[in-house]
GROMACS .gro file of C-alpha atoms in nm:
model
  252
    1UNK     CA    1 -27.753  25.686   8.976
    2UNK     CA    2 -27.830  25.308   8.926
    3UNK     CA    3 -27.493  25.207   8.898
    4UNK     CA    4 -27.424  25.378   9.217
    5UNK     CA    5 -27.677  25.223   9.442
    6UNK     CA    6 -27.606  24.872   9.299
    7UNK     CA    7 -27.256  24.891   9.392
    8UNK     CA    8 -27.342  25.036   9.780
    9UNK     CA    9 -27.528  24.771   9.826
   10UNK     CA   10 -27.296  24.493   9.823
   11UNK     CA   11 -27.061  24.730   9.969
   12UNK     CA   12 -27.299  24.776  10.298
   13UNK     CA   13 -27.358  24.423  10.280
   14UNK     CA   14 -26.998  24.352  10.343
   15UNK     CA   15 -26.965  24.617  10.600
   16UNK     CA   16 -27.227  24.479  10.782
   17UNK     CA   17 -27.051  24.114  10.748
   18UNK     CA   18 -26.745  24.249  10.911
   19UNK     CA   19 -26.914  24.419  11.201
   20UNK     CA   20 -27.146  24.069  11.300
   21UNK     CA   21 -26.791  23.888  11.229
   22UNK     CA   22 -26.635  24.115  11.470
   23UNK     CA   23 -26.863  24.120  11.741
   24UNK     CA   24 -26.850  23.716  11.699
   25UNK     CA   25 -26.512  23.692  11.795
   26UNK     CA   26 -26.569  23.943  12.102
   27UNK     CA   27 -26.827  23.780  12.209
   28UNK     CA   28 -26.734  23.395  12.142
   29UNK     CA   29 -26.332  23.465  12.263
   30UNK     CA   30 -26.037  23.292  12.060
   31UNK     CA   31 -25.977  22.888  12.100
   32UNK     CA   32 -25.590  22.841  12.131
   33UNK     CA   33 -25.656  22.518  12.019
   34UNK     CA   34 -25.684  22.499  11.648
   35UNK     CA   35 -25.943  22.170  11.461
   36UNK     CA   36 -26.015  22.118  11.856
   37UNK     CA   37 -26.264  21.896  11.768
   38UNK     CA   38 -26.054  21.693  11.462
   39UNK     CA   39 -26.335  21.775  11.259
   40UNK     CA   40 -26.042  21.881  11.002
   41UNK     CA   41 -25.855  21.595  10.820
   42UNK     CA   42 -25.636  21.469  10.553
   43UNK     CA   43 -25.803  21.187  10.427
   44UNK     CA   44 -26.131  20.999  10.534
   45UNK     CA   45 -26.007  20.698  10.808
   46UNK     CA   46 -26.056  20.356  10.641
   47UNK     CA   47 -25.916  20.166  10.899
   48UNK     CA   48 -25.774  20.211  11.231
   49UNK     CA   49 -25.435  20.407  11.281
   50UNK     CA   50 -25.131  20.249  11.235
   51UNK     CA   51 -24.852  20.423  11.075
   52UNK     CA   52 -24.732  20.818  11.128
   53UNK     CA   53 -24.683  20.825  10.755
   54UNK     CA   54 -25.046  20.781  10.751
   55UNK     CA   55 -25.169  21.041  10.983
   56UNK     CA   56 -25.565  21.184  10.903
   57UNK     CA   57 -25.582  21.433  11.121
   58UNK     CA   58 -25.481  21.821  11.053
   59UNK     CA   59 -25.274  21.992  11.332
   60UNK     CA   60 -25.247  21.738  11.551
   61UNK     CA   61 -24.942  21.485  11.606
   62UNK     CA   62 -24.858  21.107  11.782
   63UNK     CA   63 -24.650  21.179  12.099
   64UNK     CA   64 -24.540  20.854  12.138
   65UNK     CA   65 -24.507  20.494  11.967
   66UNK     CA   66 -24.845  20.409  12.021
   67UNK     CA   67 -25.137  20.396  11.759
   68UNK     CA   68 -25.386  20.621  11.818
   69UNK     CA   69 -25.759  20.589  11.612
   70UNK     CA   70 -25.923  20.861  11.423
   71UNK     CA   71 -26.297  20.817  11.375
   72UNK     CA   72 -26.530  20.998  11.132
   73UNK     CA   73 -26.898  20.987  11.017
   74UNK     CA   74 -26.734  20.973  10.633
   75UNK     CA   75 -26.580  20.604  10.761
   76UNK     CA   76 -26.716  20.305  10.750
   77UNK     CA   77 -26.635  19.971  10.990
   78UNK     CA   78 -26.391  19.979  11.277
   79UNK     CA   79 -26.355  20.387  11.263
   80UNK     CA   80 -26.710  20.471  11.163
   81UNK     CA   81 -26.946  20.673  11.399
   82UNK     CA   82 -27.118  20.616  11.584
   83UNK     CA   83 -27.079  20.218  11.633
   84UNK     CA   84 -26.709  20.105  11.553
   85UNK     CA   85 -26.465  19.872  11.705
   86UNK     CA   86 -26.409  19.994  12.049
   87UNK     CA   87 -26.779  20.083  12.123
   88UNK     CA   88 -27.048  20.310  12.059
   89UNK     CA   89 -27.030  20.676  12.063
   90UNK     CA   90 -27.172  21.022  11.903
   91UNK     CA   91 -26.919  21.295  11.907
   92UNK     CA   92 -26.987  21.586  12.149
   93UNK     CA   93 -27.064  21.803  11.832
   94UNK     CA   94 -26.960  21.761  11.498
   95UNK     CA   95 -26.842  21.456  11.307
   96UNK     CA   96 -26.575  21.306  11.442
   97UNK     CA   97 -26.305  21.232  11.766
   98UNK     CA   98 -26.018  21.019  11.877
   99UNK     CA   99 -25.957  20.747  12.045
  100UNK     CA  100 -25.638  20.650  12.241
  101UNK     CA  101 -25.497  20.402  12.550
  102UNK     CA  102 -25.507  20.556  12.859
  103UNK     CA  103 -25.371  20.262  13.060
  104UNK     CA  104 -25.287  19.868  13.026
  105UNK     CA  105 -25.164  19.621  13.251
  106UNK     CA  106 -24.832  19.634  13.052
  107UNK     CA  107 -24.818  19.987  13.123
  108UNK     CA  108 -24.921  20.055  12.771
  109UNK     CA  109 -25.030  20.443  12.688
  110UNK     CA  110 -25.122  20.621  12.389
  111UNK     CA  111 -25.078  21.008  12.369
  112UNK     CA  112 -25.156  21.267  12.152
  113UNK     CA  113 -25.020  21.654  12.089
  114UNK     CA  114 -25.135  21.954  11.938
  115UNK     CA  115 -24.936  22.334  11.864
  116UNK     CA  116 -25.105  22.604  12.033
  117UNK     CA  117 -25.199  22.900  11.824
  118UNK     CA  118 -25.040  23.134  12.014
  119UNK     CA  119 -24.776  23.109  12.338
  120UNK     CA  120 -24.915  23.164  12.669
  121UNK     CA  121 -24.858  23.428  12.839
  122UNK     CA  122 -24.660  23.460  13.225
  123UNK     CA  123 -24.911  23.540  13.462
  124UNK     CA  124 -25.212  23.479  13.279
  125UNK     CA  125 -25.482  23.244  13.398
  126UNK     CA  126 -25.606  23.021  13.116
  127UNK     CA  127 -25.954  22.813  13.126
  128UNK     CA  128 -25.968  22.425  12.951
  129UNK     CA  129 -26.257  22.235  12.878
  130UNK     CA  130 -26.250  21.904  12.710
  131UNK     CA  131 -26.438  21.540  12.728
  132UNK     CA  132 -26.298  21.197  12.743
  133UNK     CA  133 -26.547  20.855  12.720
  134UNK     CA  134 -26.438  20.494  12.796
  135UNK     CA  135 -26.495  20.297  12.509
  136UNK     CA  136 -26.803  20.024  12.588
  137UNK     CA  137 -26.550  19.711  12.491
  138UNK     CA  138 -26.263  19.822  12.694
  139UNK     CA  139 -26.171  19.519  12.953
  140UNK     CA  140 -26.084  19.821  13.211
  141UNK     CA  141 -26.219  20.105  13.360
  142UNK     CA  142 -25.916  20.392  13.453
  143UNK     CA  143 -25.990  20.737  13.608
  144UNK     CA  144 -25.672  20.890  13.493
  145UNK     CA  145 -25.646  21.159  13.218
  146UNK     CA  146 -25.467  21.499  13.192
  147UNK     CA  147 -25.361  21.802  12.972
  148UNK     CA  148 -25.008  21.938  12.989
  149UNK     CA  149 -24.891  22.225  12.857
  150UNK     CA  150 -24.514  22.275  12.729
  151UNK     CA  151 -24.258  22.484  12.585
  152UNK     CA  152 -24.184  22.236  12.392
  153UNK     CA  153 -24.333  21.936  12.218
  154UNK     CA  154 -24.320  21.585  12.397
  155UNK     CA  155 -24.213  21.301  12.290
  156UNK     CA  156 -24.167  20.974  12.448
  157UNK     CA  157 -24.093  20.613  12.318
  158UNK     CA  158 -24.243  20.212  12.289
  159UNK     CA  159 -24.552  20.338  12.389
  160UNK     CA  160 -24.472  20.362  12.781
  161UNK     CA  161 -24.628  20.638  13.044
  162UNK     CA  162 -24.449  21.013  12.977
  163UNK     CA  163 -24.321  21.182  13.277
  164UNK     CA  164 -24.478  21.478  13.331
  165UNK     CA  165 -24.722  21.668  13.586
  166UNK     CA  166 -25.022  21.816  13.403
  167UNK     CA  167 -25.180  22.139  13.446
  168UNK     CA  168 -25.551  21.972  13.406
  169UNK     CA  169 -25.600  21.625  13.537
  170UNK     CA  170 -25.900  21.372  13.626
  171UNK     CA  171 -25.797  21.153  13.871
  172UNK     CA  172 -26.020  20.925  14.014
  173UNK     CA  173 -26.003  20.748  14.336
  174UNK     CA  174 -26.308  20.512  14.213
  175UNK     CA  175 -26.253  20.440  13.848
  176UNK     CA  176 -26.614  20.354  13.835
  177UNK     CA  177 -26.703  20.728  13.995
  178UNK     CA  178 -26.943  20.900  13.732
  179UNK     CA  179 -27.087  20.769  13.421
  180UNK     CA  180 -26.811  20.542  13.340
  181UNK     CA  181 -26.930  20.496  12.955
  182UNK     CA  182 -27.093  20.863  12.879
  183UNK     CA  183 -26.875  21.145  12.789
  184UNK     CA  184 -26.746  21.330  13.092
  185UNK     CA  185 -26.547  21.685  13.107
  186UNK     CA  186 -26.214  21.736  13.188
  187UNK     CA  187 -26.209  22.116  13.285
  188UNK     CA  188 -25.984  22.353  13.531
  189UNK     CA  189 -25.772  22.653  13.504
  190UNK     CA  190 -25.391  22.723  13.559
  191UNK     CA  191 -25.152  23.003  13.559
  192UNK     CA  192 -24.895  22.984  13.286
  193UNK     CA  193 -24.539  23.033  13.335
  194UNK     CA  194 -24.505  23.133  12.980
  195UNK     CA  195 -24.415  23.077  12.662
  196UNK     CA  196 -24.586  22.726  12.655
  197UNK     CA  197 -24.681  22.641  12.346
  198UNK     CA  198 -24.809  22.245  12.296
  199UNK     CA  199 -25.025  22.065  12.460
  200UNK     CA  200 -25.039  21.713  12.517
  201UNK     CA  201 -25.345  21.481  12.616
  202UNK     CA  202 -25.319  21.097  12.769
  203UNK     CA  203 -25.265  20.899  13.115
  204UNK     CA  204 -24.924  21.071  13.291
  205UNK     CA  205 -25.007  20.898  13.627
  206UNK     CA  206 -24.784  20.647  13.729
  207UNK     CA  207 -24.897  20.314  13.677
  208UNK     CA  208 -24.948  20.277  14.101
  209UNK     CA  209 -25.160  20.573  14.129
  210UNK     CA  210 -25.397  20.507  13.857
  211UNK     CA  211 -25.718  20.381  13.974
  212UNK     CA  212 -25.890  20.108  13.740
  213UNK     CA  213 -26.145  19.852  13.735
  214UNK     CA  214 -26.190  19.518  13.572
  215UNK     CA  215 -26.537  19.494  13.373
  216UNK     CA  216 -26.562  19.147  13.301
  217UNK     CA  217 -26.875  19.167  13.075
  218UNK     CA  218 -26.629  19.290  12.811
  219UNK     CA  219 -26.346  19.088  12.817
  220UNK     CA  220 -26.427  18.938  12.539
  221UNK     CA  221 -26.559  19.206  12.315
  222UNK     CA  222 -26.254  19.284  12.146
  223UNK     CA  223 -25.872  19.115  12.196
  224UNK     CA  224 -25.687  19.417  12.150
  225UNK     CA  225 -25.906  19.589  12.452
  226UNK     CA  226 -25.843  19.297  12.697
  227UNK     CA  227 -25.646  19.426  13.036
  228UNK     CA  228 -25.655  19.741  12.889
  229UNK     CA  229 -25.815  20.093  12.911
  230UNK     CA  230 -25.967  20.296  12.605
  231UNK     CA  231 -26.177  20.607  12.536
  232UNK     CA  232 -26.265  20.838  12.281
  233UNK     CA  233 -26.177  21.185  12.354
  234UNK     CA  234 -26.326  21.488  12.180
  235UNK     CA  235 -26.422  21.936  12.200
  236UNK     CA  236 -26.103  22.073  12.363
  237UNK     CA  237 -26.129  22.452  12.426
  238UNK     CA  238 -25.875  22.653  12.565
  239UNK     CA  239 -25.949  23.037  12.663
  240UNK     CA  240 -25.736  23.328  12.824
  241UNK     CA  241 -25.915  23.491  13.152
  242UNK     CA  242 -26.130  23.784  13.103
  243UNK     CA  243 -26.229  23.663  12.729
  244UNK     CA  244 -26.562  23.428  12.694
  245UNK     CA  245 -26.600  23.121  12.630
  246UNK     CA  246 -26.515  23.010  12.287
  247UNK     CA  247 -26.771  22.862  12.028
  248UNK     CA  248 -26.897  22.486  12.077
  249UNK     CA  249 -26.753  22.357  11.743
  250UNK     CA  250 -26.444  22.389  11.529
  251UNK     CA  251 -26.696  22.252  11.242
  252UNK     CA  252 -26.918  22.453  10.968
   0.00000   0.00000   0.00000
């Protein structure tokens, strides 16, 4: 009679497990982002990105030629958190984010992409939320930033704007509209066409249309930042219509 109760137990124990698990994942609704807030990684950054053999972070992917930076609590100097090269920043939850050009005099932009974990549906309306912060140091202020969602992964060369319209977009007509160095959301909704699969984040504006504004107190912060525009991006969530909103963190 022993032996039977002490094996119920951890029997009931896991049924109750599954049932809390499962009314979780109602309740929360499924991310189609996966390590959405690059809390997931490779290797610990020890210095700023420059090489794709090199990559840190899990899932996600360099669209382009430039060099985006990976930064994480575990780092020390110009990738640490929360002071590092570019600025000053906590993450929106977790322990790390990313940090990429959005725009340069040059035309210069950084991009980066990500597989969806599951195609989207024709038809469907589909909810994103995600945050972007210029960096303190940058020389320029730009209100331009967007999401696009593909069939395909995009790809684009030398480090130079990508053609495309996105589905979710911030686009300023006063760069210095909102609180320029806080973290500020990127969020909308769109109806897919279907069968998109990647995502893609960065500037897409042409270089015309892209509002920006000189701060002169930090030209001289940092050379790489001068006539250019940086910020740290972080928390992308992506959620089908009719499901909740997913959970804040990709990190336990």
């Amino acid at each position: 009679m022993c032996m039977i109760n002490q094996v119920s137990l951890p029997l009931k124990v896991m049924m109750l497990l599954v049932a809390l698990t499962g009314f979780y994942l109602k309740t929360s609704g499924q991310n189609l982002i996966s390590n959405f807030s690059f809390e997931n990684h490779k290797l610990c950054p020890d210095d700023r990105y420059f090489g794709k053999t090199t990559w840190p972070v899990n899932d996600w992917y360099n669209v382009n030629d430039g060099t985006p930076d990976y930064y994480h609590r575990c780092s020390y100097g110009k990738v640490s958190i929360p002071s590092n090269w570019a600025g000053e920043a906590q993450p929106v939850h977790g322990n790390a984010y990313m940090g990429l050009y959005l725009w340069g005099k040059s035309d210069y932009r950084e991009y980066i992409g990500v597989e969806l974990t599951d195609s989207l549906v024709a038809g469907v309306r589909y909810y994103f939320e995600g945050y972007y912060q210029i960096a303190h140091f940058s020389h320029y202020v730009t209100g331009s930033i967007g999401i696009a969602f593909t069939k395909e992964p995009r790809y684009g060369f030398l480090a130079q704007p990508i053609n495309y319209d996105p589905q979710i977009y911030v686009r300023k007509k006063d760069a210095l509209e909102g609180n320029v160095f806080e973290w500020e959301i990127i969020e909308g909704s769109f109806v897919a066409r279907g069968g998109e699969k990647y995502l893609s984040v960065g500037n897409f504006d042409k270089g015309e249309n892209v509002a920006s504004a000189e701060i002169f107190v930090n030209a001289q912060k940092e050379f790489e930042l001068q006539n250019r525009s940086y910020a740290f991006i972080d928390h992308f969530r992506l959620w089908k219509e009719g499901t909740e909103i997913p959970a804040d963190s990709s990190f336990k």
